[in-house]
Coordinates of C-alpha atoms in Angstrom, one line a residue:
Chain A
M1 CA 10.8 -13.5 -20.1
S2 CA 14.1 -14.6 -18.8
A3 CA 14.3 -18.3 -18.2
A4 CA 17.3 -17.7 -16.0
A5 CA 15.3 -15.3 -14.0
T6 CA 12.6 -17.7 -13.1
S7 CA 14.2 -21.0 -13.0
G8 CA 14.8 -23.1 -10.0
R9 CA 13.6 -20.8 -7.2
A10 CA 17.1 -20.6 -5.9
R11 CA 17.4 -20.6 -2.2
S12 CA 20.0 -19.1 0.1
S13 CA 20.9 -19.2 3.7
G14 CA 18.7 -17.5 6.1
K15 CA 15.5 -18.9 4.6
T16 CA 13.1 -20.3 7.1
D17 CA 10.1 -21.1 5.0
G18 CA 9.1 -21.0 1.3
S19 CA 10.6 -17.6 0.7
L20 CA 14.0 -15.9 0.8
G21 CA 14.9 -14.1 4.0
T22 CA 14.1 -14.2 7.7
T23 CA 11.8 -11.4 8.8
P24 CA 13.8 -9.0 10.9
P25 CA 12.8 -7.8 14.3
T26 CA 10.0 -5.2 14.4
W27 CA 12.3 -2.4 15.6
M28 CA 14.7 -3.1 12.8
Q29 CA 11.9 -2.9 10.3
A30 CA 11.0 0.5 11.7
I31 CA 14.6 1.7 11.2
L32 CA 14.7 0.3 7.7
M33 CA 11.3 1.9 6.9
S34 CA 12.6 5.3 8.2
R35 CA 15.7 5.1 6.0
Y36 CA 13.7 4.8 2.8
Q37 CA 11.1 7.3 3.9
F38 CA 13.8 9.8 4.8
R39 CA 15.3 9.3 1.4
D40 CA 11.9 10.0 -0.1
Y41 CA 11.6 13.2 2.0
L42 CA 15.0 14.4 1.0
R43 CA 14.1 14.1 -2.7
S44 CA 10.7 15.6 -2.4
R45 CA 9.5 19.0 -3.3
R46 CA 8.3 19.5 0.2
F47 CA 11.9 19.3 1.4
L48 CA 12.9 21.9 -1.2
L49 CA 10.1 24.1 0.1
M50 CA 11.4 23.8 3.6
V51 CA 14.9 24.7 2.4
G52 CA 13.4 27.7 0.7
I53 CA 11.6 28.8 3.8
V54 CA 14.8 28.5 5.8
A55 CA 16.7 30.4 3.2
A56 CA 14.1 33.1 3.1
I57 CA 14.0 33.5 6.9
C58 CA 17.8 33.7 7.0
I59 CA 18.2 36.1 4.2
I60 CA 15.5 38.5 5.5
F61 CA 16.8 38.3 9.1
I62 CA 20.5 38.8 8.3
S63 CA 19.7 41.5 5.8
L64 CA 17.6 43.5 8.3
V65 CA 20.2 43.1 11.1
A66 CA 23.1 44.0 8.8
H67 CA 21.3 47.1 7.6
Y68 CA 19.7 48.4 10.8
R69 CA 22.0 46.8 13.4
P70 CA 19.3 47.0 16.1
A71 CA 20.8 47.0 19.6
V72 CA 17.9 44.9 20.9
V73 CA 19.1 42.1 18.7
I74 CA 22.8 42.4 18.6
G75 CA 23.2 43.9 22.1
S76 CA 24.1 40.5 23.5
G77 CA 24.4 36.9 22.5
S78 CA 21.4 36.0 24.7
A79 CA 19.2 38.6 22.9
F80 CA 20.4 37.5 19.5
Y81 CA 19.9 33.8 20.0
S82 CA 16.6 34.0 21.9
M83 CA 15.1 36.2 19.2
A84 CA 16.6 34.8 16.1
W85 CA 17.3 31.2 16.8
V86 CA 14.4 30.3 19.2
G87 CA 11.9 32.5 17.4
G88 CA 12.8 31.0 14.0
A89 CA 13.0 27.4 15.3
E90 CA 9.5 27.6 16.6
I91 CA 8.2 28.7 13.2
L92 CA 10.3 26.0 11.5
I93 CA 8.9 23.3 13.8
I94 CA 5.4 24.2 13.0
F95 CA 6.0 24.3 9.2
S96 CA 7.9 21.0 9.4
A97 CA 5.1 19.4 11.2
I98 CA 2.6 20.6 8.6
I99 CA 4.7 19.7 5.6
F100 CA 6.3 16.4 6.8
G101 CA 3.7 15.2 9.2
G102 CA 0.3 16.5 8.2
D103 CA -0.3 13.8 5.6
A104 CA 2.2 11.2 6.8
I105 CA -0.4 8.6 7.9
A106 CA -3.5 9.9 6.0
G107 CA -1.4 9.8 2.8
E108 CA -0.8 6.1 3.2
F109 CA -4.5 5.5 2.8
Q110 CA -5.3 8.2 0.2
N111 CA -2.2 7.6 -2.0
K112 CA -2.5 3.8 -1.6
T113 CA 1.2 3.7 -0.6
G114 CA 0.0 1.7 2.4
Y115 CA -1.0 -1.1 0.1
Y116 CA 2.6 -1.5 -1.0
L117 CA 3.8 -2.1 2.6
M118 CA 0.9 -3.5 4.6
G119 CA 0.8 -6.9 2.8
L120 CA 4.3 -7.5 4.0
P121 CA 5.2 -9.4 7.2
I122 CA 5.5 -6.1 9.1
K123 CA 3.7 -4.8 12.1
R124 CA 1.8 -1.5 11.6
W125 CA 3.7 0.2 14.3
S126 CA 7.0 -0.4 12.4
V127 CA 5.5 1.6 9.5
Y128 CA 4.2 4.3 11.9
A129 CA 7.5 4.6 13.8
G130 CA 9.5 4.5 10.6
K131 CA 7.6 7.3 9.1
Y132 CA 7.8 9.3 12.4
L133 CA 11.5 8.9 12.6
A134 CA 11.9 10.0 9.0
A135 CA 9.7 13.0 9.5
F136 CA 11.7 13.9 12.6
A137 CA 15.0 13.5 10.9
A138 CA 13.9 15.6 7.8
S139 CA 12.7 18.3 10.2
L140 CA 15.8 18.2 12.2
V141 CA 18.0 18.6 9.1
I142 CA 16.1 21.7 8.2
I143 CA 16.4 23.1 11.8
L144 CA 20.1 22.2 11.9
V145 CA 20.7 24.2 8.7
Y146 CA 19.0 27.2 10.3
F147 CA 21.0 26.6 13.5
V148 CA 24.3 26.5 11.8
V149 CA 23.6 29.6 9.7
L150 CA 22.6 31.5 12.9
L151 CA 25.7 30.3 14.7
F152 CA 27.8 32.0 12.1
A153 CA 25.6 35.0 12.0
G154 CA 25.7 35.4 15.8
A155 CA 29.5 35.1 15.7
Y156 CA 29.7 37.8 13.1
F157 CA 27.2 40.2 14.6
V158 CA 27.8 39.6 18.3
G159 CA 31.1 37.9 18.5
G160 CA 32.2 34.3 19.0
G161 CA 31.8 34.5 22.7
A162 CA 28.0 34.6 22.3
I163 CA 28.0 31.0 21.4
T164 CA 27.5 29.5 24.8
A165 CA 26.6 26.0 26.0
G166 CA 23.1 27.3 26.5
V167 CA 22.7 27.7 22.7
F168 CA 23.3 24.1 22.2
E169 CA 21.1 23.1 25.2
S170 CA 18.3 25.0 23.5
L171 CA 18.9 23.0 20.4
A172 CA 18.2 19.9 22.5
M173 CA 15.0 21.5 23.8
V174 CA 14.0 22.3 20.2
A175 CA 14.5 18.6 19.3
L176 CA 12.3 17.6 22.3
Y177 CA 9.6 20.1 21.3
L178 CA 9.8 18.9 17.7
S179 CA 9.3 15.3 18.9
A180 CA 6.1 16.4 20.8
V181 CA 4.8 18.5 17.9
L182 CA 5.4 15.7 15.4
G183 CA 3.7 13.2 17.8
T184 CA 0.7 15.4 17.9
T185 CA 0.8 15.9 14.1
F186 CA 0.9 12.1 13.5
L187 CA -2.0 11.6 15.8
F188 CA -4.1 14.1 13.8
S189 CA -2.9 12.5 10.6
S190 CA -4.1 9.1 11.9
L191 CA -7.6 10.4 12.3
F192 CA -8.1 10.8 8.6
K193 CA -7.8 8.9 5.3
T194 CA -7.5 12.1 3.3
S195 CA -4.2 13.9 3.2
M196 CA -5.8 17.3 2.9
Y197 CA -7.8 17.0 6.1
G198 CA -4.7 15.9 8.0
V199 CA -2.7 18.9 6.7
I200 CA -5.5 21.4 7.3
I201 CA -6.2 20.3 10.8
V202 CA -2.5 20.3 11.7
A203 CA -2.1 23.8 10.2
I204 CA -5.2 25.2 12.0
M205 CA -4.2 23.7 15.3
F206 CA -0.6 24.8 15.4
L207 CA -0.9 28.1 13.6
F208 CA -3.7 29.4 15.9
G209 CA -5.9 26.7 17.3
F210 CA -3.8 25.8 20.3
A211 CA -3.0 29.5 21.0
L212 CA -6.7 30.2 20.8
V213 CA -7.7 27.4 23.2
E214 CA -4.8 28.5 25.5
G215 CA -6.1 32.0 25.6
L216 CA -9.7 31.0 26.1
V217 CA -8.8 28.6 28.9
E218 CA -6.9 31.3 30.7
A219 CA -9.4 34.1 30.1
L220 CA -12.7 32.3 30.5
V221 CA -12.0 29.4 32.8
G222 CA -9.1 30.9 34.8
V223 CA -7.1 27.7 34.6
T224 CA -3.4 27.2 33.7
P225 CA -3.4 25.6 30.2
W226 CA -0.6 23.2 31.1
F227 CA -2.3 20.6 28.9
I228 CA -1.8 22.6 25.8
I229 CA 1.4 21.8 24.0
T230 CA 2.2 25.4 23.0
W231 CA 2.1 26.4 26.7
A232 CA 5.4 24.5 27.1
E233 CA 7.0 26.2 24.2
S234 CA 8.6 29.0 26.2
A235 CA 10.9 26.5 27.9
I236 CA 12.9 26.2 24.7
S237 CA 14.5 29.6 25.3
Y238 CA 15.4 29.1 29.0
P239 CA 18.9 27.6 28.3
I240 CA 19.7 30.9 26.6
T241 CA 17.8 33.5 28.6
G242 CA 17.8 31.7 31.9
L243 CA 14.6 30.9 33.9
P244 CA 12.3 33.9 34.0
S245 CA 11.7 35.1 37.6
H246 CA 7.9 34.5 37.3
A247 CA 8.1 31.1 35.6
G248 CA 6.0 28.5 37.5
L249 CA 4.4 31.3 39.5
A250 CA 0.7 32.0 39.4
D251 CA -0.7 35.3 38.3
R252 CA -4.3 35.4 39.4
S253 CA -4.3 31.6 39.6
I254 CA -2.8 31.2 36.1
V255 CA 0.8 30.1 35.6
L256 CA 1.8 31.9 32.4
L257 CA 5.2 30.4 32.0
P258 CA 6.3 26.9 32.8
T259 CA 9.4 26.0 34.7
Y260 CA 12.0 24.0 33.0
A261 CA 10.7 20.8 34.5
Q262 CA 7.1 21.6 33.7
G263 CA 8.0 22.4 30.1
I264 CA 9.9 19.2 29.6
A265 CA 7.2 17.2 31.3
V266 CA 4.5 18.6 29.0
M267 CA 6.6 17.9 25.9
L268 CA 7.4 14.4 27.0
G269 CA 3.8 13.8 27.9
Y270 CA 2.6 15.0 24.5
F271 CA 5.3 12.9 22.8
F272 CA 4.3 9.6 24.6
G273 CA 0.6 10.3 24.8
T274 CA 0.0 11.3 21.2
T275 CA 2.4 8.6 19.8
L276 CA 0.6 5.8 21.7
A277 CA -2.8 7.2 20.7
G278 CA -1.7 7.5 17.1
L279 CA -0.3 4.0 17.0
A280 CA -3.5 2.6 18.5
L281 CA -5.6 4.4 15.8
F282 CA -3.3 3.3 12.9
D283 CA -3.3 -0.3 14.2
R284 CA -7.1 -0.4 14.0
E285 CA -7.5 1.5 10.8
E286 CA -8.6 -0.6 7.8
F287 CA -7.5 -0.3 4.2
T288 CA -11.0 -0.5 2.8
Chain B
M1 CA 5.6 -28.2 3.1
N2 CA 2.7 -27.9 0.6
P3 CA 1.8 -24.2 0.3
S4 CA -1.8 -23.6 1.4
I5 CA -4.3 -20.9 2.2
E6 CA -7.5 -21.5 4.1
A7 CA -10.5 -19.4 5.1
R8 CA -12.5 -20.7 8.1
D9 CA -15.9 -19.2 8.4
L10 CA -14.4 -16.0 7.1
T11 CA -17.1 -13.3 7.4
R12 CA -17.1 -9.6 6.9
H13 CA -20.0 -7.1 7.5
F14 CA -19.9 -3.5 6.5
G15 CA -22.8 -2.1 8.5
A16 CA -25.9 -4.0 7.3
F17 CA -24.1 -5.2 4.2
T18 CA -22.5 -8.7 4.3
A19 CA -19.5 -8.6 2.0
L20 CA -18.4 -12.1 2.9
D21 CA -20.6 -14.7 4.4
H22 CA -18.9 -17.6 6.3
L23 CA -16.5 -18.5 3.6
N24 CA -14.9 -21.9 4.1
L25 CA -12.2 -22.7 1.6
K26 CA -9.0 -24.6 1.6
V27 CA -6.6 -24.4 -1.4
E28 CA -3.5 -26.5 -1.1
G29 CA -0.6 -27.4 -3.4
T30 CA 1.4 -25.9 -6.1
K31 CA -1.0 -24.7 -8.7
C32 CA -2.8 -21.7 -10.0
V33 CA -6.3 -21.1 -8.7
G34 CA -8.6 -18.4 -10.2
F35 CA -10.8 -16.6 -7.7
L36 CA -13.8 -15.6 -9.8
G37 CA -16.8 -13.5 -9.2
P38 CA -18.6 -10.5 -10.5
N39 CA -17.8 -7.0 -9.2
G40 CA -18.8 -6.8 -5.5
A41 CA -18.8 -10.5 -5.0
G42 CA -16.3 -10.3 -2.1
K43 CA -13.1 -11.2 -3.9
T44 CA -11.0 -8.2 -2.8
T45 CA -12.6 -8.3 0.7
T46 CA -11.4 -11.9 1.0
L47 CA -7.8 -11.1 -0.2
K48 CA -7.6 -8.1 2.1
M49 CA -8.4 -10.3 5.1
F50 CA -5.8 -12.7 4.0
T51 CA -3.3 -9.9 4.1
D52 CA -4.7 -8.2 7.2
L53 CA -5.5 -5.0 5.4
I54 CA -9.0 -5.3 6.8
F55 CA -10.2 -7.4 9.8
P56 CA -12.9 -10.2 9.7
S57 CA -16.2 -9.8 11.5
A58 CA -15.8 -13.5 12.2
G59 CA -13.6 -16.4 11.2
E60 CA -10.0 -16.6 10.4
A61 CA -7.7 -16.7 7.4
F62 CA -4.6 -19.0 7.3
I63 CA -1.5 -19.0 5.2
N64 CA 0.5 -22.1 5.4
G65 CA -1.5 -23.1 8.5
I66 CA -0.7 -19.8 10.3
S67 CA -3.5 -17.5 11.3
V68 CA -3.1 -14.1 9.7
Q69 CA -5.2 -12.5 12.4
K70 CA -3.1 -14.0 15.2
D71 CA 0.4 -13.8 13.8
R72 CA 0.5 -11.7 10.6
R73 CA 4.3 -11.5 10.5
S74 CA 4.7 -15.2 10.4
A75 CA 1.7 -15.8 8.2
L76 CA 2.8 -13.2 5.6
S77 CA 6.5 -14.1 5.6
S78 CA 6.0 -16.8 2.9
C79 CA 3.3 -14.9 1.0
G80 CA 3.7 -12.2 -1.7
A81 CA 0.5 -10.2 -2.2
L82 CA -0.6 -7.6 -4.7
I83 CA -3.9 -6.0 -3.6
E84 CA -5.5 -3.4 -5.7
T85 CA -3.0 -1.2 -7.4
P86 CA -0.6 0.1 -4.7
E87 CA 1.4 3.3 -5.2
I88 CA 5.1 3.3 -4.6
Y89 CA 6.8 6.3 -3.1
G90 CA 7.3 8.4 -6.1
S91 CA 10.9 9.6 -5.5
L92 CA 12.2 6.0 -5.3
T93 CA 13.4 4.1 -8.3
P94 CA 12.2 0.5 -8.9
R95 CA 15.5 -0.8 -7.6
E96 CA 15.2 1.2 -4.4
A97 CA 11.5 0.2 -4.0
L98 CA 12.5 -3.5 -4.3
E99 CA 15.4 -3.0 -1.9
L100 CA 12.9 -1.6 0.6
I101 CA 10.7 -4.7 0.2
G102 CA 13.7 -7.0 0.4
S103 CA 15.2 -5.4 3.5
L104 CA 11.8 -5.4 5.3
R105 CA 11.5 -9.1 4.5
G106 CA 15.0 -9.7 5.8
M107 CA 16.6 -10.8 2.6
E108 CA 20.3 -10.8 2.4
R109 CA 21.8 -8.0 0.3
A110 CA 23.2 -10.3 -2.3
D111 CA 19.8 -12.0 -2.6
V112 CA 18.1 -8.7 -3.0
R113 CA 20.4 -7.6 -5.7
R114 CA 20.1 -10.9 -7.6
R115 CA 16.4 -11.2 -7.3
T116 CA 15.9 -7.5 -8.1
D117 CA 17.6 -8.0 -11.4
D118 CA 15.7 -11.3 -12.0
V119 CA 12.2 -9.9 -11.2
L120 CA 12.7 -6.6 -13.1
G121 CA 13.7 -8.8 -16.0
E122 CA 10.6 -10.9 -15.6
V123 CA 8.3 -7.9 -15.7
K124 CA 10.4 -6.3 -18.5
M125 CA 11.4 -3.2 -16.5
T126 CA 15.1 -3.6 -16.5
E127 CA 15.8 -0.5 -18.5
W128 CA 13.7 1.5 -16.1
A129 CA 15.4 0.2 -12.9
D130 CA 17.0 3.5 -12.0
K131 CA 14.3 5.9 -13.0
K132 CA 12.0 7.5 -10.5
V133 CA 8.7 5.6 -10.1
G134 CA 6.7 8.8 -9.8
K135 CA 6.9 9.4 -13.6
F136 CA 5.8 5.9 -14.5
S137 CA 2.4 5.0 -16.2
K138 CA -0.1 2.9 -14.3
G139 CA 0.9 -0.2 -16.3
M140 CA 4.6 0.3 -15.4
K141 CA 3.8 0.8 -11.8
Q142 CA 1.8 -2.4 -11.8
R143 CA 4.7 -4.3 -13.2
I144 CA 6.9 -3.0 -10.4
N145 CA 4.2 -4.1 -8.0
I146 CA 4.2 -7.6 -9.5
A147 CA 8.0 -7.6 -9.2
S148 CA 7.8 -6.6 -5.6
T149 CA 5.4 -9.5 -5.0
L150 CA 7.8 -12.0 -6.4
L151 CA 11.0 -10.6 -5.0
S152 CA 11.3 -12.9 -2.0
D153 CA 10.4 -15.9 -4.1
P154 CA 7.3 -16.7 -1.9
D155 CA 5.5 -20.0 -1.8
V156 CA 2.1 -18.3 -1.9
V157 CA 1.3 -15.6 -4.3
M158 CA -1.9 -13.6 -4.1
L159 CA -2.9 -11.3 -6.9
D160 CA -6.0 -9.1 -6.8
E161 CA -7.1 -8.5 -10.4
P162 CA -3.5 -7.9 -11.5
S163 CA -4.3 -6.9 -15.1
T164 CA -6.8 -4.3 -14.1
G165 CA -6.0 -1.0 -15.8
L166 CA -3.5 -2.4 -18.2
D167 CA -3.7 -2.2 -21.9
P168 CA -4.2 -5.4 -23.9
R169 CA -0.4 -5.9 -24.3
G170 CA 0.1 -5.4 -20.6
M171 CA -2.7 -7.9 -19.8
A172 CA -1.1 -10.5 -22.1
E173 CA 2.2 -9.9 -20.4
V174 CA 0.8 -10.3 -16.9
R175 CA -0.8 -13.6 -18.0
A176 CA 2.5 -14.7 -19.4
I177 CA 4.2 -13.9 -16.1
I178 CA 1.5 -15.9 -14.2
R179 CA 1.9 -18.9 -16.6
E180 CA 5.6 -18.8 -16.0
L181 CA 5.1 -18.7 -12.2
K182 CA 3.0 -21.8 -12.4
G183 CA 5.9 -24.0 -13.2
Q184 CA 7.9 -22.9 -10.2
G185 CA 6.3 -24.8 -7.3
R186 CA 4.0 -22.1 -5.9
L187 CA 0.4 -21.7 -5.0
I188 CA -0.9 -18.8 -7.1
F189 CA -4.3 -17.5 -6.0
F190 CA -5.6 -14.7 -8.1
S191 CA -8.9 -12.9 -8.3
S192 CA -10.4 -11.8 -11.6
H193 CA -13.7 -11.2 -13.3
I194 CA -12.2 -11.9 -16.7
L195 CA -13.1 -15.5 -17.6
S196 CA -10.7 -15.8 -20.5
E197 CA -7.9 -14.8 -18.2
V198 CA -8.8 -17.6 -15.7
I199 CA -9.3 -20.2 -18.5
D200 CA -5.9 -19.1 -19.9
V201 CA -3.8 -19.6 -16.8
C202 CA -5.6 -21.5 -14.1
D203 CA -5.8 -25.1 -13.1
E204 CA -8.7 -24.7 -10.7
V205 CA -11.4 -22.1 -10.1
V206 CA -13.2 -20.8 -7.1
L207 CA -16.5 -19.0 -7.8
I208 CA -18.1 -16.7 -5.3
N209 CA -21.0 -14.3 -5.5
K210 CA -22.6 -12.1 -2.9
G211 CA -20.0 -13.2 -0.4
K212 CA -20.9 -16.9 -0.7
L213 CA -18.8 -19.7 -2.1
L214 CA -20.6 -21.2 -5.1
F215 CA -18.1 -23.9 -6.1
Y216 CA -14.4 -24.8 -6.1
D217 CA -13.3 -27.3 -8.7
T218 CA -10.8 -28.0 -11.4
L219 CA -11.3 -26.4 -14.8
D220 CA -11.3 -29.9 -16.3
N221 CA -14.1 -31.0 -14.0
V222 CA -16.1 -27.9 -14.8
N223 CA -15.7 -28.6 -18.5
A224 CA -16.5 -32.3 -18.2
R225 CA -19.5 -31.6 -16.0
L226 CA -21.1 -29.2 -18.4
T227 CA -20.3 -30.8 -21.8
Q228 CA -20.1 -34.4 -20.8
G229 CA -16.8 -34.5 -22.6
G230 CA -18.0 -32.7 -25.7
T231 CA -17.3 -29.3 -27.2
S232 CA -19.9 -26.8 -28.2
V233 CA -19.4 -25.4 -31.7
D234 CA -21.3 -22.5 -33.3
V235 CA -22.1 -23.0 -37.0
E236 CA -23.2 -20.2 -39.2
F237 CA -24.8 -20.4 -42.7
L238 CA -25.5 -17.9 -45.5
G239 CA -29.3 -18.4 -45.2
P240 CA -31.8 -20.1 -42.9
V241 CA -31.3 -23.8 -42.3
S242 CA -34.5 -25.9 -41.8
D243 CA -35.0 -28.2 -38.8
D244 CA -35.3 -31.1 -41.2
D245 CA -31.9 -30.4 -42.8
A246 CA -30.4 -30.0 -39.4
K247 CA -32.0 -33.2 -38.1
S248 CA -31.3 -35.4 -41.1
R249 CA -28.0 -34.1 -42.4
L250 CA -26.2 -32.6 -39.5
S251 CA -27.1 -35.0 -36.8
S252 CA -25.9 -37.9 -38.8
I253 CA -22.3 -36.6 -39.1
P254 CA -20.0 -38.8 -37.0
G255 CA -19.0 -37.0 -33.8
V256 CA -22.0 -34.8 -33.6
L257 CA -23.9 -35.6 -30.4
S258 CA -26.7 -33.1 -30.6
W259 CA -27.7 -29.8 -32.1
S260 CA -29.7 -26.7 -31.0
R261 CA -30.8 -23.6 -32.8
L262 CA -29.3 -20.3 -32.0
D263 CA -31.2 -18.3 -34.7
P264 CA -32.5 -19.1 -38.2
R265 CA -28.9 -19.0 -39.7
R266 CA -27.0 -20.3 -36.7
L267 CA -26.9 -23.7 -35.0
S268 CA -25.0 -25.0 -32.0
L269 CA -23.5 -28.5 -32.3
M270 CA -22.3 -30.6 -29.4
V271 CA -19.2 -32.4 -30.8
Q272 CA -17.7 -35.4 -29.1
G273 CA -13.9 -35.6 -29.4
G274 CA -10.8 -33.4 -29.8
P275 CA -9.6 -31.1 -32.6
E276 CA -9.3 -34.0 -35.1
V277 CA -13.0 -34.8 -34.8
R278 CA -13.9 -31.1 -35.0
S279 CA -11.8 -30.9 -38.2
Q280 CA -13.7 -33.8 -39.7
V281 CA -17.1 -32.4 -38.6
L282 CA -16.1 -29.0 -40.3
E283 CA -15.3 -30.8 -43.5
S284 CA -18.5 -32.8 -43.4
V285 CA -20.6 -29.7 -42.8
A286 CA -18.9 -27.9 -45.6
S287 CA -19.5 -30.8 -48.0
L288 CA -23.3 -30.5 -47.4
H289 CA -23.3 -27.3 -49.4
L290 CA -25.7 -25.5 -47.0
G291 CA -23.7 -22.2 -47.4
L292 CA -21.3 -22.6 -44.5
V293 CA -19.8 -19.2 -43.5
G294 CA -18.7 -19.8 -39.9
F295 CA -17.5 -22.6 -37.6
H296 CA -16.0 -21.9 -34.2
E297 CA -15.9 -23.1 -30.7
S298 CA -18.7 -21.6 -28.5
R299 CA -18.1 -19.8 -25.3
S300 CA -16.4 -21.9 -22.7
A301 CA -17.9 -24.3 -20.3
L302 CA -16.7 -22.1 -17.5
E303 CA -18.5 -19.2 -19.0
D304 CA -21.7 -21.2 -19.1
V305 CA -21.2 -22.3 -15.5
Y306 CA -20.3 -18.8 -14.4
L307 CA -23.4 -17.2 -16.0
R308 CA -25.7 -20.0 -14.7
E309 CA -24.4 -19.9 -11.1
I310 CA -24.3 -16.1 -11.0
S311 CA -27.8 -15.8 -12.3
T312 CA -29.0 -18.5 -9.8
G313 CA -27.5 -16.5 -7.0
D314 CA -29.1 -13.4 -8.2
S315 CA -32.6 -14.8 -8.4

């Protein structure tokens, strides 16, 4: 053992007690946490998997369009971006949530990584928020890669004029929807201490669970399923397609499509509601 | 300020099971204290409440006078803790994992860099500093965990069975690290069920069983109380030794306080004095030509106390 290493317990400025450093504010710890967690995501196999999924979607889509040149897709910029960009982004959001968020909190318990952090002078919500921000950033990177590829593809197939401000507005809507989906994913993940359960529940709910409940609520109860997150999903495409004429209007007492404001409200509601609930759960969870 | 930890009426129930039962304990000063008890005694439960990993059913835990339950950030700011065997994010290198800890603790960059080099050297992981942790063995990960615990140079160090899962060499190295830490003005509180480990490195010992505190005392006092200043020595002969021989020839050797029979060929002598006296006793026993084949110190006083107290608690 190095004598130099252990001698003296050298002190430095900023020390307030027996140890080096002054504990930073909670929000700063959340940012720091997210930075390292993001780095962990970028180096992980799951990130490579997501890159692979994006590459596969892009290659298949561009190959098909280049070969068949379907008018329904390349007939206008609106058609191209609403089908290719919005449709693909919805799939990527769900996959990102499953892959980056499904085990984000449950894994802290199962993998015992939580023990590495929770003995530190840090509030639990810093860890939760840090992991959420990292998952959001990793998902957004994937979605941005897809977005950039499709911008070029759209310019090639439809022409540069197809890239309107609406395309970028829809990117903002995608980011909002992603935040709501990840909030919900983190809540599900907080319910379990086993990664697999978190991933399975998130996959089931977002791949068909919410759609099933939405359909059942409409068909059996005859109520607009505004409280189901996937009901708001359609609003992502509005900046490109424009607001459909029947959005917000009832068809036999059921509103099938939300208005812009309704879509945004549901997404924000899910983001805040699920994040607060997830935080409360994580704060009370014990590392037994 | 003298570093301290204190449990006030610390209690934890898991359903009908009481893991910790109104623990009242104050440990203060720069020293190394062993937290002993058999498996399931409540050691890890106690340490987890000191680090807010689990919550007490009643009572409070204090670090340097600050309640962990009321203000965990302040309480844990001067404490480094290693509970169970944490996993580090696999894609990070030890250097990055330590940077994460340093930044979350608010250490300055220069301090983090300097201390990272220091503590990685202490745990002999310098050459692995830039390899990904995910590929490390359990022992290597535990060394990084220890390094993380020491990074901020904390006043209070809590270690929960730090040598668990390590090979004999790793265990010896962990003990060496703890011995080294003792001389640096810290309070080290570490749980273990390995008596030799506690005897090797600790100044004081806390014994708990079934969630209750059995005693807290210095190792010297434990030794003195049990042996009244003497040392128990096991003596082994080639053949049986009669009670008459033991009584007349062994008891009369200067320094031998008493004897007792372990089996026909083995006796236990209580020897008054240090190594010099034991050396003279050994020479005297050998000169009796009773066929001496073994002469060694018996199990420690702490081991006797441990077994006695634990069995009392079990009955």
